[in-house]
JSON list of C-alpha atoms in Angstrom, two decimals:
[
{"chain": "A", "resi": 1, "resn": "MET", "atom": "CA", "xyz": [-1.50, 29.63, -8.01]},
{"chain": "A", "resi": 2, "resn": "ALA", "atom": "CA", "xyz": [-3.99, 31.77, -6.12]},
{"chain": "A", "resi": 3, "resn": "SER", "atom": "CA", "xyz": [-5.55, 32.71, -9.47]},
{"chain": "A", "resi": 4, "resn": "ILE", "atom": "CA", "xyz": [-7.21, 29.28, -9.49]},
{"chain": "A", "resi": 5, "resn": "TRP", "atom": "CA", "xyz": [-9.06, 30.10, -6.29]},
{"chain": "A", "resi": 6, "resn": "THR", "atom": "CA", "xyz": [-9.88, 33.59, -7.58]},
{"chain": "A", "resi": 7, "resn": "SER", "atom": "CA", "xyz": [-11.42, 32.06, -10.71]},
{"chain": "A", "resi": 8, "resn": "PHE", "atom": "CA", "xyz": [-13.46, 29.69, -8.54]},
{"chain": "A", "resi": 9, "resn": "VAL", "atom": "CA", "xyz": [-14.85, 32.57, -6.45]},
{"chain": "A", "resi": 10, "resn": "ALA", "atom": "CA", "xyz": [-15.69, 34.49, -9.62]},
{"chain": "A", "resi": 11, "resn": "TRP", "atom": "CA", "xyz": [-17.49, 31.41, -10.97]},
{"chain": "A", "resi": 12, "resn": "LEU", "atom": "CA", "xyz": [-19.58, 31.25, -7.79]},
{"chain": "A", "resi": 13, "resn": "ARG", "atom": "CA", "xyz": [-20.51, 34.92, -8.12]},
{"chain": "A", "resi": 14, "resn": "SER", "atom": "CA", "xyz": [-21.56, 34.36, -11.73]},
{"chain": "A", "resi": 15, "resn": "TRP", "atom": "CA", "xyz": [-24.16, 31.90, -10.43]},
{"chain": "A", "resi": 16, "resn": "GLY", "atom": "CA", "xyz": [-25.46, 34.38, -7.87]},
{"chain": "A", "resi": 17, "resn": "ALA", "atom": "CA", "xyz": [-23.61, 33.12, -4.81]},
{"chain": "A", "resi": 18, "resn": "GLN", "atom": "CA", "xyz": [-23.48, 35.72, -2.03]},
{"chain": "A", "resi": 19, "resn": "VAL", "atom": "CA", "xyz": [-19.78, 36.09, -1.40]},
{"chain": "A", "resi": 20, "resn": "GLY", "atom": "CA", "xyz": [-18.77, 39.34, 0.23]},
{"chain": "A", "resi": 21, "resn": "ASP", "atom": "CA", "xyz": [-15.70, 41.27, -0.78]},
{"chain": "A", "resi": 22, "resn": "GLY", "atom": "CA", "xyz": [-14.03, 40.71, 2.59]},
{"chain": "A", "resi": 23, "resn": "ALA", "atom": "CA", "xyz": [-14.83, 37.02, 2.59]},
{"chain": "A", "resi": 24, "resn": "ALA", "atom": "CA", "xyz": [-13.68, 36.75, -0.99]},
{"chain": "A", "resi": 25, "resn": "ASP", "atom": "CA", "xyz": [-10.34, 38.36, -0.16]},
{"chain": "A", "resi": 26, "resn": "VAL", "atom": "CA", "xyz": [-9.84, 36.02, 2.79]},
{"chain": "A", "resi": 27, "resn": "GLY", "atom": "CA", "xyz": [-10.88, 33.08, 0.61]},
{"chain": "A", "resi": 28, "resn": "VAL", "atom": "CA", "xyz": [-8.40, 34.05, -2.07]},
{"chain": "A", "resi": 29, "resn": "GLN", "atom": "CA", "xyz": [-5.60, 34.32, 0.48]},
{"chain": "A", "resi": 30, "resn": "MET", "atom": "CA", "xyz": [-6.46, 31.01, 2.16]},
{"chain": "A", "resi": 31, "resn": "GLY", "atom": "CA", "xyz": [-6.93, 29.18, -1.12]},
{"chain": "A", "resi": 32, "resn": "GLY", "atom": "CA", "xyz": [-3.67, 30.53, -2.45]},
{"chain": "A", "resi": 33, "resn": "GLN", "atom": "CA", "xyz": [-1.82, 29.46, 0.71]},
{"chain": "A", "resi": 34, "resn": "VAL", "atom": "CA", "xyz": [-3.21, 25.92, 0.50]},
{"chain": "A", "resi": 35, "resn": "ILE", "atom": "CA", "xyz": [-2.38, 25.52, -3.19]},
{"chain": "A", "resi": 36, "resn": "ASP", "atom": "CA", "xyz": [1.09, 27.04, -2.77]},
{"chain": "A", "resi": 37, "resn": "GLY", "atom": "CA", "xyz": [1.65, 24.72, 0.20]},
{"chain": "A", "resi": 38, "resn": "VAL", "atom": "CA", "xyz": [0.87, 21.70, -1.97]},
{"chain": "A", "resi": 39, "resn": "SER", "atom": "CA", "xyz": [3.24, 23.00, -4.63]},
{"chain": "A", "resi": 40, "resn": "ALA", "atom": "CA", "xyz": [5.97, 23.50, -2.03]},
{"chain": "A", "resi": 41, "resn": "ALA", "atom": "CA", "xyz": [5.47, 19.94, -0.80]},
{"chain": "A", "resi": 42, "resn": "ALA", "atom": "CA", "xyz": [5.79, 18.63, -4.34]},
{"chain": "A", "resi": 43, "resn": "SER", "atom": "CA", "xyz": [9.10, 20.40, -4.78]},
{"chain": "A", "resi": 44, "resn": "GLN", "atom": "CA", "xyz": [10.46, 18.75, -1.60]},
{"chain": "A", "resi": 45, "resn": "LEU", "atom": "CA", "xyz": [10.26, 15.18, -2.94]},
{"chain": "A", "resi": 46, "resn": "ASP", "atom": "CA", "xyz": [14.02, 14.67, -3.20]},
{"chain": "A", "resi": 47, "resn": "MET", "atom": "CA", "xyz": [15.98, 11.47, -3.80]},
{"chain": "A", "resi": 48, "resn": "PRO", "atom": "CA", "xyz": [15.63, 10.14, -0.22]},
{"chain": "A", "resi": 49, "resn": "GLY", "atom": "CA", "xyz": [11.90, 10.74, -0.47]},
{"chain": "A", "resi": 50, "resn": "LEU", "atom": "CA", "xyz": [11.70, 8.98, -3.83]},
{"chain": "A", "resi": 51, "resn": "LEU", "atom": "CA", "xyz": [13.71, 6.02, -2.53]},
{"chain": "A", "resi": 52, "resn": "ALA", "atom": "CA", "xyz": [11.48, 5.76, 0.54]},
{"chain": "A", "resi": 53, "resn": "LEU", "atom": "CA", "xyz": [8.35, 5.97, -1.61]},
{"chain": "A", "resi": 54, "resn": "ALA", "atom": "CA", "xyz": [9.67, 3.29, -3.99]},
{"chain": "A", "resi": 55, "resn": "ALA", "atom": "CA", "xyz": [10.53, 1.01, -1.06]},
{"chain": "A", "resi": 56, "resn": "ALA", "atom": "CA", "xyz": [7.13, 1.57, 0.54]},
{"chain": "A", "resi": 57, "resn": "LEU", "atom": "CA", "xyz": [5.26, 0.80, -2.68]},
{"chain": "A", "resi": 58, "resn": "GLY", "atom": "CA", "xyz": [7.21, -2.39, -3.23]},
{"chain": "A", "resi": 59, "resn": "TRP", "atom": "CA", "xyz": [6.93, -3.56, 0.36]},
{"chain": "A", "resi": 60, "resn": "VAL", "atom": "CA", "xyz": [3.20, -3.02, 0.90]},
{"chain": "A", "resi": 61, "resn": "SER", "atom": "CA", "xyz": [2.38, -4.43, -2.56]},
{"chain": "A", "resi": 62, "resn": "GLY", "atom": "CA", "xyz": [3.21, -7.85, -1.14]},
{"chain": "A", "resi": 63, "resn": "PHE", "atom": "CA", "xyz": [0.43, -7.35, 1.41]},
{"chain": "A", "resi": 64, "resn": "ARG", "atom": "CA", "xyz": [-2.18, -5.21, -0.34]},
{"chain": "A", "resi": 65, "resn": "LEU", "atom": "CA", "xyz": [-1.50, -4.41, -3.98]},
{"chain": "A", "resi": 66, "resn": "TYR", "atom": "CA", "xyz": [-4.89, -2.94, -4.81]},
{"chain": "A", "resi": 67, "resn": "ALA", "atom": "CA", "xyz": [-4.97, -0.89, -1.63]},
{"chain": "A", "resi": 68, "resn": "VAL", "atom": "CA", "xyz": [-1.63, 0.77, -2.33]},
{"chain": "A", "resi": 69, "resn": "VAL", "atom": "CA", "xyz": [-2.57, 1.51, -5.95]},
{"chain": "A", "resi": 70, "resn": "PHE", "atom": "CA", "xyz": [-5.86, 3.11, -4.88]},
{"chain": "A", "resi": 71, "resn": "VAL", "atom": "CA", "xyz": [-4.47, 5.00, -1.85]},
{"chain": "A", "resi": 72, "resn": "VAL", "atom": "CA", "xyz": [-1.49, 6.43, -3.72]},
{"chain": "A", "resi": 73, "resn": "GLY", "atom": "CA", "xyz": [-3.55, 7.29, -6.79]},
{"chain": "A", "resi": 74, "resn": "ALA", "atom": "CA", "xyz": [-6.30, 8.98, -4.78]},
{"chain": "A", "resi": 75, "resn": "SER", "atom": "CA", "xyz": [-3.76, 10.86, -2.64]},
{"chain": "A", "resi": 76, "resn": "GLY", "atom": "CA", "xyz": [-2.04, 12.12, -5.77]},
{"chain": "A", "resi": 77, "resn": "ALA", "atom": "CA", "xyz": [-5.33, 13.16, -7.38]},
{"chain": "A", "resi": 78, "resn": "LEU", "atom": "CA", "xyz": [-6.32, 15.09, -4.24]},
{"chain": "A", "resi": 79, "resn": "GLY", "atom": "CA", "xyz": [-2.92, 16.75, -3.98]},
{"chain": "A", "resi": 80, "resn": "TRP", "atom": "CA", "xyz": [-1.96, 15.09, -0.71]},
{"chain": "A", "resi": 81, "resn": "ILE", "atom": "CA", "xyz": [1.10, 13.33, -2.15]},
{"chain": "A", "resi": 82, "resn": "PRO", "atom": "CA", "xyz": [3.30, 14.79, -4.91]},
{"chain": "A", "resi": 83, "resn": "LEU", "atom": "CA", "xyz": [3.55, 11.82, -7.25]},
{"chain": "A", "resi": 84, "resn": "PRO", "atom": "CA", "xyz": [6.58, 11.51, -9.54]},
{"chain": "A", "resi": 85, "resn": "GLU", "atom": "CA", "xyz": [5.95, 11.40, -13.26]},
{"chain": "A", "resi": 86, "resn": "GLY", "atom": "CA", "xyz": [6.17, 7.63, -13.44]},
{"chain": "A", "resi": 87, "resn": "LEU", "atom": "CA", "xyz": [3.31, 7.20, -10.96]},
{"chain": "A", "resi": 88, "resn": "GLN", "atom": "CA", "xyz": [0.90, 9.85, -12.19]},
{"chain": "A", "resi": 89, "resn": "VAL", "atom": "CA", "xyz": [-0.99, 7.22, -14.18]},
{"chain": "A", "resi": 90, "resn": "LEU", "atom": "CA", "xyz": [-2.34, 6.00, -10.83]},
{"chain": "A", "resi": 91, "resn": "GLN", "atom": "CA", "xyz": [-4.42, 9.19, -10.68]},
{"chain": "A", "resi": 92, "resn": "HIS", "atom": "CA", "xyz": [-6.39, 8.29, -13.82]},
{"chain": "A", "resi": 93, "resn": "PRO", "atom": "CA", "xyz": [-10.12, 7.91, -13.01]},
{"chain": "A", "resi": 94, "resn": "ALA", "atom": "CA", "xyz": [-10.35, 4.54, -14.77]},
{"chain": "A", "resi": 95, "resn": "LEU", "atom": "CA", "xyz": [-7.48, 3.14, -12.72]},
{"chain": "A", "resi": 96, "resn": "LEU", "atom": "CA", "xyz": [-8.94, 4.59, -9.51]},
{"chain": "A", "resi": 97, "resn": "VAL", "atom": "CA", "xyz": [-12.30, 2.93, -10.18]},
{"chain": "A", "resi": 98, "resn": "THR", "atom": "CA", "xyz": [-10.70, -0.41, -11.04]},
{"chain": "A", "resi": 99, "resn": "SER", "atom": "CA", "xyz": [-8.32, -0.48, -8.07]},
{"chain": "A", "resi": 100, "resn": "GLY", "atom": "CA", "xyz": [-11.10, 0.71, -5.76]},
{"chain": "A", "resi": 101, "resn": "ALA", "atom": "CA", "xyz": [-13.38, -2.13, -6.86]},
{"chain": "A", "resi": 102, "resn": "LEU", "atom": "CA", "xyz": [-10.62, -4.72, -6.41]},
{"chain": "A", "resi": 103, "resn": "LEU", "atom": "CA", "xyz": [-9.76, -3.21, -3.03]},
{"chain": "A", "resi": 104, "resn": "PHE", "atom": "CA", "xyz": [-13.39, -3.61, -1.96]},
{"chain": "A", "resi": 105, "resn": "VAL", "atom": "CA", "xyz": [-13.38, -7.30, -2.90]},
{"chain": "A", "resi": 106, "resn": "GLU", "atom": "CA", "xyz": [-9.98, -7.95, -1.31]},
{"chain": "A", "resi": 107, "resn": "PHE", "atom": "CA", "xyz": [-10.93, -6.21, 1.94]},
{"chain": "A", "resi": 108, "resn": "PHE", "atom": "CA", "xyz": [-13.60, -8.84, 2.64]},
{"chain": "A", "resi": 109, "resn": "ALA", "atom": "CA", "xyz": [-11.98, -11.84, 0.95]},
{"chain": "A", "resi": 110, "resn": "ASP", "atom": "CA", "xyz": [-8.83, -11.39, 3.00]},
{"chain": "A", "resi": 111, "resn": "LYS", "atom": "CA", "xyz": [-10.73, -11.70, 6.28]},
{"chain": "A", "resi": 112, "resn": "ILE", "atom": "CA", "xyz": [-12.38, -15.08, 5.65]},
{"chain": "A", "resi": 113, "resn": "PRO", "atom": "CA", "xyz": [-10.24, -18.06, 6.78]},
{"chain": "A", "resi": 114, "resn": "GLY", "atom": "CA", "xyz": [-9.44, -20.36, 3.89]},
{"chain": "A", "resi": 115, "resn": "LEU", "atom": "CA", "xyz": [-10.65, -17.90, 1.27]},
{"chain": "A", "resi": 116, "resn": "ASP", "atom": "CA", "xyz": [-7.83, -15.55, 2.25]},
{"chain": "A", "resi": 117, "resn": "SER", "atom": "CA", "xyz": [-5.22, -18.21, 1.45]},
{"chain": "A", "resi": 118, "resn": "LEU", "atom": "CA", "xyz": [-6.88, -18.92, -1.91]},
{"chain": "A", "resi": 119, "resn": "TRP", "atom": "CA", "xyz": [-7.04, -15.20, -2.72]},
{"chain": "A", "resi": 120, "resn": "ASP", "atom": "CA", "xyz": [-3.42, -14.86, -1.62]},
{"chain": "A", "resi": 121, "resn": "MET", "atom": "CA", "xyz": [-2.30, -17.71, -3.87]},
{"chain": "A", "resi": 122, "resn": "VAL", "atom": "CA", "xyz": [-4.17, -16.33, -6.91]},
{"chain": "A", "resi": 123, "resn": "ASN", "atom": "CA", "xyz": [-2.81, -12.81, -6.47]},
{"chain": "A", "resi": 124, "resn": "SER", "atom": "CA", "xyz": [0.75, -13.85, -5.62]},
{"chain": "A", "resi": 125, "resn": "VAL", "atom": "CA", "xyz": [1.57, -14.01, -9.33]},
{"chain": "A", "resi": 126, "resn": "ILE", "atom": "CA", "xyz": [0.89, -10.28, -9.76]},
{"chain": "A", "resi": 127, "resn": "ARG", "atom": "CA", "xyz": [2.00, -8.73, -6.46]},
{"chain": "A", "resi": 128, "resn": "ILE", "atom": "CA", "xyz": [5.74, -9.13, -6.95]},
{"chain": "A", "resi": 129, "resn": "PRO", "atom": "CA", "xyz": [5.96, -7.81, -10.57]},
{"chain": "A", "resi": 130, "resn": "ALA", "atom": "CA", "xyz": [3.47, -5.07, -9.70]},
{"chain": "A", "resi": 131, "resn": "GLY", "atom": "CA", "xyz": [5.58, -4.05, -6.69]},
{"chain": "A", "resi": 132, "resn": "ALA", "atom": "CA", "xyz": [8.63, -3.93, -8.95]},
{"chain": "A", "resi": 133, "resn": "ALA", "atom": "CA", "xyz": [6.75, -1.83, -11.52]},
{"chain": "A", "resi": 134, "resn": "LEU", "atom": "CA", "xyz": [5.48, 0.65, -8.94]},
{"chain": "A", "resi": 135, "resn": "ALA", "atom": "CA", "xyz": [8.93, 1.13, -7.43]},
{"chain": "A", "resi": 136, "resn": "ALA", "atom": "CA", "xyz": [10.42, 1.54, -10.91]},
{"chain": "A", "resi": 137, "resn": "GLY", "atom": "CA", "xyz": [7.78, 4.17, -11.67]},
{"chain": "A", "resi": 138, "resn": "ALA", "atom": "CA", "xyz": [8.79, 6.11, -8.56]},
{"chain": "A", "resi": 139, "resn": "LEU", "atom": "CA", "xyz": [12.48, 6.21, -9.54]},
{"chain": "A", "resi": 140, "resn": "GLY", "atom": "CA", "xyz": [12.46, 5.80, -13.31]},
{"chain": "A", "resi": 141, "resn": "ALA", "atom": "CA", "xyz": [11.73, 9.36, -14.44]},
{"chain": "A", "resi": 142, "resn": "ASP", "atom": "CA", "xyz": [15.45, 10.29, -14.65]},
{"chain": "A", "resi": 143, "resn": "GLY", "atom": "CA", "xyz": [16.68, 7.27, -16.59]},
{"chain": "A", "resi": 144, "resn": "SER", "atom": "CA", "xyz": [16.59, 3.53, -17.11]},
{"chain": "A", "resi": 145, "resn": "THR", "atom": "CA", "xyz": [19.29, 2.85, -14.51]},
{"chain": "A", "resi": 146, "resn": "MET", "atom": "CA", "xyz": [17.22, 4.18, -11.62]},
{"chain": "A", "resi": 147, "resn": "ALA", "atom": "CA", "xyz": [14.17, 2.39, -13.00]},
{"chain": "A", "resi": 148, "resn": "LEU", "atom": "CA", "xyz": [16.10, -0.89, -12.83]},
{"chain": "A", "resi": 149, "resn": "VAL", "atom": "CA", "xyz": [17.23, -0.08, -9.29]},
{"chain": "A", "resi": 150, "resn": "GLY", "atom": "CA", "xyz": [13.64, 0.62, -8.33]},
{"chain": "A", "resi": 151, "resn": "ALA", "atom": "CA", "xyz": [12.41, -2.60, -9.95]},
{"chain": "A", "resi": 152, "resn": "LEU", "atom": "CA", "xyz": [14.97, -4.70, -8.08]},
{"chain": "A", "resi": 153, "resn": "LEU", "atom": "CA", "xyz": [14.21, -2.92, -4.81]},
{"chain": "A", "resi": 154, "resn": "GLY", "atom": "CA", "xyz": [10.44, -3.13, -5.17]},
{"chain": "A", "resi": 155, "resn": "GLY", "atom": "CA", "xyz": [10.41, -6.72, -6.39]},
{"chain": "A", "resi": 156, "resn": "THR", "atom": "CA", "xyz": [12.62, -7.92, -3.55]},
{"chain": "A", "resi": 157, "resn": "LEU", "atom": "CA", "xyz": [10.57, -6.15, -0.89]},
{"chain": "A", "resi": 158, "resn": "ALA", "atom": "CA", "xyz": [7.30, -7.36, -2.42]},
{"chain": "A", "resi": 159, "resn": "ALA", "atom": "CA", "xyz": [8.60, -10.94, -2.42]},
{"chain": "A", "resi": 160, "resn": "SER", "atom": "CA", "xyz": [9.63, -10.62, 1.23]},
{"chain": "A", "resi": 161, "resn": "SER", "atom": "CA", "xyz": [6.27, -9.31, 2.38]},
{"chain": "A", "resi": 162, "resn": "GLN", "atom": "CA", "xyz": [4.41, -11.81, 0.17]},
{"chain": "A", "resi": 163, "resn": "ALA", "atom": "CA", "xyz": [6.34, -14.73, 1.73]},
{"chain": "A", "resi": 164, "resn": "ALA", "atom": "CA", "xyz": [5.72, -13.42, 5.24]},
{"chain": "A", "resi": 165, "resn": "LYS", "atom": "CA", "xyz": [2.03, -12.96, 4.54]},
{"chain": "A", "resi": 166, "resn": "THR", "atom": "CA", "xyz": [1.60, -16.43, 3.04]},
{"chain": "A", "resi": 167, "resn": "THR", "atom": "CA", "xyz": [3.36, -18.30, 5.84]},
{"chain": "A", "resi": 168, "resn": "THR", "atom": "CA", "xyz": [1.74, -16.22, 8.60]},
{"chain": "A", "resi": 169, "resn": "ARG", "atom": "CA", "xyz": [-1.75, -16.71, 7.21]},
{"chain": "A", "resi": 170, "resn": "ALA", "atom": "CA", "xyz": [-1.19, -20.45, 6.78]},
{"chain": "A", "resi": 171, "resn": "ALA", "atom": "CA", "xyz": [-0.15, -20.71, 10.43]},
{"chain": "A", "resi": 172, "resn": "ILE", "atom": "CA", "xyz": [-3.10, -18.59, 11.60]},
{"chain": "A", "resi": 173, "resn": "ASN", "atom": "CA", "xyz": [-5.56, -20.63, 9.54]},
{"chain": "A", "resi": 174, "resn": "SER", "atom": "CA", "xyz": [-4.49, -23.75, 11.43]},
{"chain": "A", "resi": 175, "resn": "SER", "atom": "CA", "xyz": [-6.54, -22.34, 14.33]},
{"chain": "A", "resi": 176, "resn": "PRO", "atom": "CA", "xyz": [-10.34, -22.74, 14.01]},
{"chain": "A", "resi": 177, "resn": "GLU", "atom": "CA", "xyz": [-11.22, -19.31, 15.40]},
{"chain": "A", "resi": 178, "resn": "PRO", "atom": "CA", "xyz": [-11.50, -16.45, 12.83]},
{"chain": "A", "resi": 179, "resn": "PHE", "atom": "CA", "xyz": [-10.60, -13.50, 15.07]},
{"chain": "A", "resi": 180, "resn": "SER", "atom": "CA", "xyz": [-6.81, -13.72, 14.72]},
{"chain": "A", "resi": 181, "resn": "ASN", "atom": "CA", "xyz": [-7.26, -13.85, 10.95]},
{"chain": "A", "resi": 182, "resn": "ILE", "atom": "CA", "xyz": [-9.40, -10.71, 10.95]},
{"chain": "A", "resi": 183, "resn": "ALA", "atom": "CA", "xyz": [-6.98, -8.93, 13.29]},
{"chain": "A", "resi": 184, "resn": "MET", "atom": "CA", "xyz": [-3.98, -9.72, 11.06]},
{"chain": "A", "resi": 185, "resn": "SER", "atom": "CA", "xyz": [-5.88, -8.57, 8.00]},
{"chain": "A", "resi": 186, "resn": "LEU", "atom": "CA", "xyz": [-6.73, -5.25, 9.65]},
{"chain": "A", "resi": 187, "resn": "VAL", "atom": "CA", "xyz": [-3.08, -4.79, 10.61]},
{"chain": "A", "resi": 188, "resn": "GLU", "atom": "CA", "xyz": [-2.11, -5.25, 6.96]},
{"chain": "A", "resi": 189, "resn": "ASP", "atom": "CA", "xyz": [-4.76, -2.69, 5.95]},
{"chain": "A", "resi": 190, "resn": "GLY", "atom": "CA", "xyz": [-3.22, -0.18, 8.34]},
{"chain": "A", "resi": 191, "resn": "LEU", "atom": "CA", "xyz": [0.30, -0.92, 7.09]},
{"chain": "A", "resi": 192, "resn": "VAL", "atom": "CA", "xyz": [-0.56, 0.43, 3.65]},
{"chain": "A", "resi": 193, "resn": "VAL", "atom": "CA", "xyz": [-1.66, 3.85, 4.89]},
{"chain": "A", "resi": 194, "resn": "GLY", "atom": "CA", "xyz": [1.00, 4.05, 7.58]},
{"chain": "A", "resi": 195, "resn": "ALA", "atom": "CA", "xyz": [3.89, 3.06, 5.30]},
{"chain": "A", "resi": 196, "resn": "VAL", "atom": "CA", "xyz": [2.93, 5.47, 2.51]},
{"chain": "A", "resi": 197, "resn": "TRP", "atom": "CA", "xyz": [2.43, 8.35, 4.97]},
{"chain": "A", "resi": 198, "resn": "LEU", "atom": "CA", "xyz": [5.70, 7.72, 6.81]},
{"chain": "A", "resi": 199, "resn": "ALA", "atom": "CA", "xyz": [7.69, 7.27, 3.58]},
{"chain": "A", "resi": 200, "resn": "THR", "atom": "CA", "xyz": [6.46, 10.59, 2.15]},
{"chain": "A", "resi": 201, "resn": "ASN", "atom": "CA", "xyz": [6.72, 12.61, 5.37]},
{"chain": "A", "resi": 202, "resn": "HIS", "atom": "CA", "xyz": [9.67, 11.05, 7.21]},
{"chain": "A", "resi": 203, "resn": "PRO", "atom": "CA", "xyz": [11.67, 9.04, 4.65]},
{"chain": "A", "resi": 204, "resn": "LEU", "atom": "CA", "xyz": [14.75, 8.46, 6.82]},
{"chain": "A", "resi": 205, "resn": "VAL", "atom": "CA", "xyz": [12.69, 7.20, 9.74]},
{"chain": "A", "resi": 206, "resn": "PHE", "atom": "CA", "xyz": [10.78, 4.94, 7.38]},
{"chain": "A", "resi": 207, "resn": "GLY", "atom": "CA", "xyz": [14.01, 3.57, 5.93]},
{"chain": "A", "resi": 208, "resn": "VAL", "atom": "CA", "xyz": [15.34, 2.59, 9.35]},
{"chain": "A", "resi": 209, "resn": "LEU", "atom": "CA", "xyz": [12.07, 0.99, 10.42]},
{"chain": "A", "resi": 210, "resn": "LEU", "atom": "CA", "xyz": [11.76, -0.83, 7.09]},
{"chain": "A", "resi": 211, "resn": "VAL", "atom": "CA", "xyz": [15.20, -2.46, 7.45]},
{"chain": "A", "resi": 212, "resn": "ILE", "atom": "CA", "xyz": [14.34, -3.66, 10.97]},
{"chain": "A", "resi": 213, "resn": "THR", "atom": "CA", "xyz": [10.91, -4.88, 9.88]},
{"chain": "A", "resi": 214, "resn": "VAL", "atom": "CA", "xyz": [12.20, -6.77, 6.85]},
{"chain": "A", "resi": 215, "resn": "VAL", "atom": "CA", "xyz": [14.83, -8.58, 8.96]},
{"chain": "A", "resi": 216, "resn": "LEU", "atom": "CA", "xyz": [12.15, -9.56, 11.47]},
{"chain": "A", "resi": 217, "resn": "MET", "atom": "CA", "xyz": [9.91, -10.73, 8.64]},
{"chain": "A", "resi": 218, "resn": "TRP", "atom": "CA", "xyz": [12.64, -12.99, 7.28]},
{"chain": "A", "resi": 219, "resn": "ILE", "atom": "CA", "xyz": [13.12, -14.51, 10.74]},
{"chain": "A", "resi": 220, "resn": "VAL", "atom": "CA", "xyz": [9.39, -15.08, 11.23]},
{"chain": "A", "resi": 221, "resn": "THR", "atom": "CA", "xyz": [9.01, -16.53, 7.74]},
{"chain": "A", "resi": 222, "resn": "TRP", "atom": "CA", "xyz": [11.87, -18.98, 8.34]},
{"chain": "A", "resi": 223, "resn": "MET", "atom": "CA", "xyz": [10.46, -20.04, 11.73]},
{"chain": "A", "resi": 224, "resn": "LEU", "atom": "CA", "xyz": [6.91, -20.44, 10.45]},
{"chain": "A", "resi": 225, "resn": "PHE", "atom": "CA", "xyz": [8.06, -22.33, 7.38]},
{"chain": "A", "resi": 226, "resn": "LYS", "atom": "CA", "xyz": [9.76, -24.86, 9.64]},
{"chain": "A", "resi": 227, "resn": "PHE", "atom": "CA", "xyz": [6.63, -25.01, 11.78]},
{"chain": "A", "resi": 228, "resn": "LEU", "atom": "CA", "xyz": [4.34, -25.57, 8.80]},
{"chain": "A", "resi": 229, "resn": "ARG", "atom": "CA", "xyz": [6.65, -28.20, 7.33]},
{"chain": "A", "resi": 230, "resn": "ALA", "atom": "CA", "xyz": [6.60, -30.06, 10.65]},
{"chain": "A", "resi": 231, "resn": "VAL", "atom": "CA", "xyz": [2.80, -29.86, 10.78]},
{"chain": "A", "resi": 232, "resn": "PHE", "atom": "CA", "xyz": [2.52, -31.24, 7.26]},
{"chain": "A", "resi": 233, "resn": "ARG", "atom": "CA", "xyz": [4.91, -34.08, 8.11]},
{"chain": "A", "resi": 234, "resn": "ARG", "atom": "CA", "xyz": [2.90, -35.00, 11.23]},
{"chain": "A", "resi": 235, "resn": "ALA", "atom": "CA", "xyz": [-0.35, -34.90, 9.28]},
{"chain": "A", "resi": 236, "resn": "GLN", "atom": "CA", "xyz": [1.14, -37.07, 6.57]},
{"chain": "A", "resi": 237, "resn": "SER", "atom": "CA", "xyz": [2.42, -39.63, 9.12]},
{"chain": "A", "resi": 238, "resn": "LEU", "atom": "CA", "xyz": [-0.96, -39.76, 10.88]},
{"chain": "A", "resi": 239, "resn": "PHE", "atom": "CA", "xyz": [-2.73, -40.22, 7.56]},
{"chain": "A", "resi": 240, "resn": "SER", "atom": "CA", "xyz": [-0.34, -43.03, 6.60]},
{"chain": "A", "resi": 241, "resn": "SER", "atom": "CA", "xyz": [-0.80, -44.75, 10.00]},
{"chain": "A", "resi": 242, "resn": "ALA", "atom": "CA", "xyz": [-4.58, -44.57, 9.71]},
{"chain": "A", "resi": 243, "resn": "ASN", "atom": "CA", "xyz": [-4.50, -46.16, 6.27]},
{"chain": "A", "resi": 244, "resn": "ALA", "atom": "CA", "xyz": [-2.16, -48.89, 7.48]}
]
């Protein structure tokens, strides 16, 4: 692998770059160590790591689909994350440009009260199947059975996070101030990076935290759904009384 770095140094010399022999030798050694380190990391993506990555992709897709597609694709292209074969399409330049542009739009749209709920409703039809597809891509390289497992896992987690996001945002938007909306949106932005990093570096820790988080999300979603239903009923009764 160090031959890649050696070729790069030779290319610089061919253009007249002043690279000393000692510096070149050090550069070759350092470059080879970095590249070999990335290769070693790629070989360590075992089944627990793949399961954690699939779960992370499905879960955060319910919050930020375009962010996870761009972050994972860019990390794979830069060699930071060893992507399985089913996810290497995320590294394609066209997909990176497209997901990056949609991420840019979503970053601002998600922080404007009212517009965030509209954006959430429009994108809800794609987040769950996309989360299922991403998780299937993480596990599906070895056969259709694992792809189906990944799809079920990713779709369920995406649906859970999508429901929690929708109900939480609806409750927050009942308040006139915009700061809680912006704060929640920034938390969701951080969840994408944090979940992907933790899943690829500490898969078992991520798995435990994910189970706890999903249970808490179900509880919050149930409580907020009851709260929102009560608010709608009160608003409907007040509207009916005013008309009477």
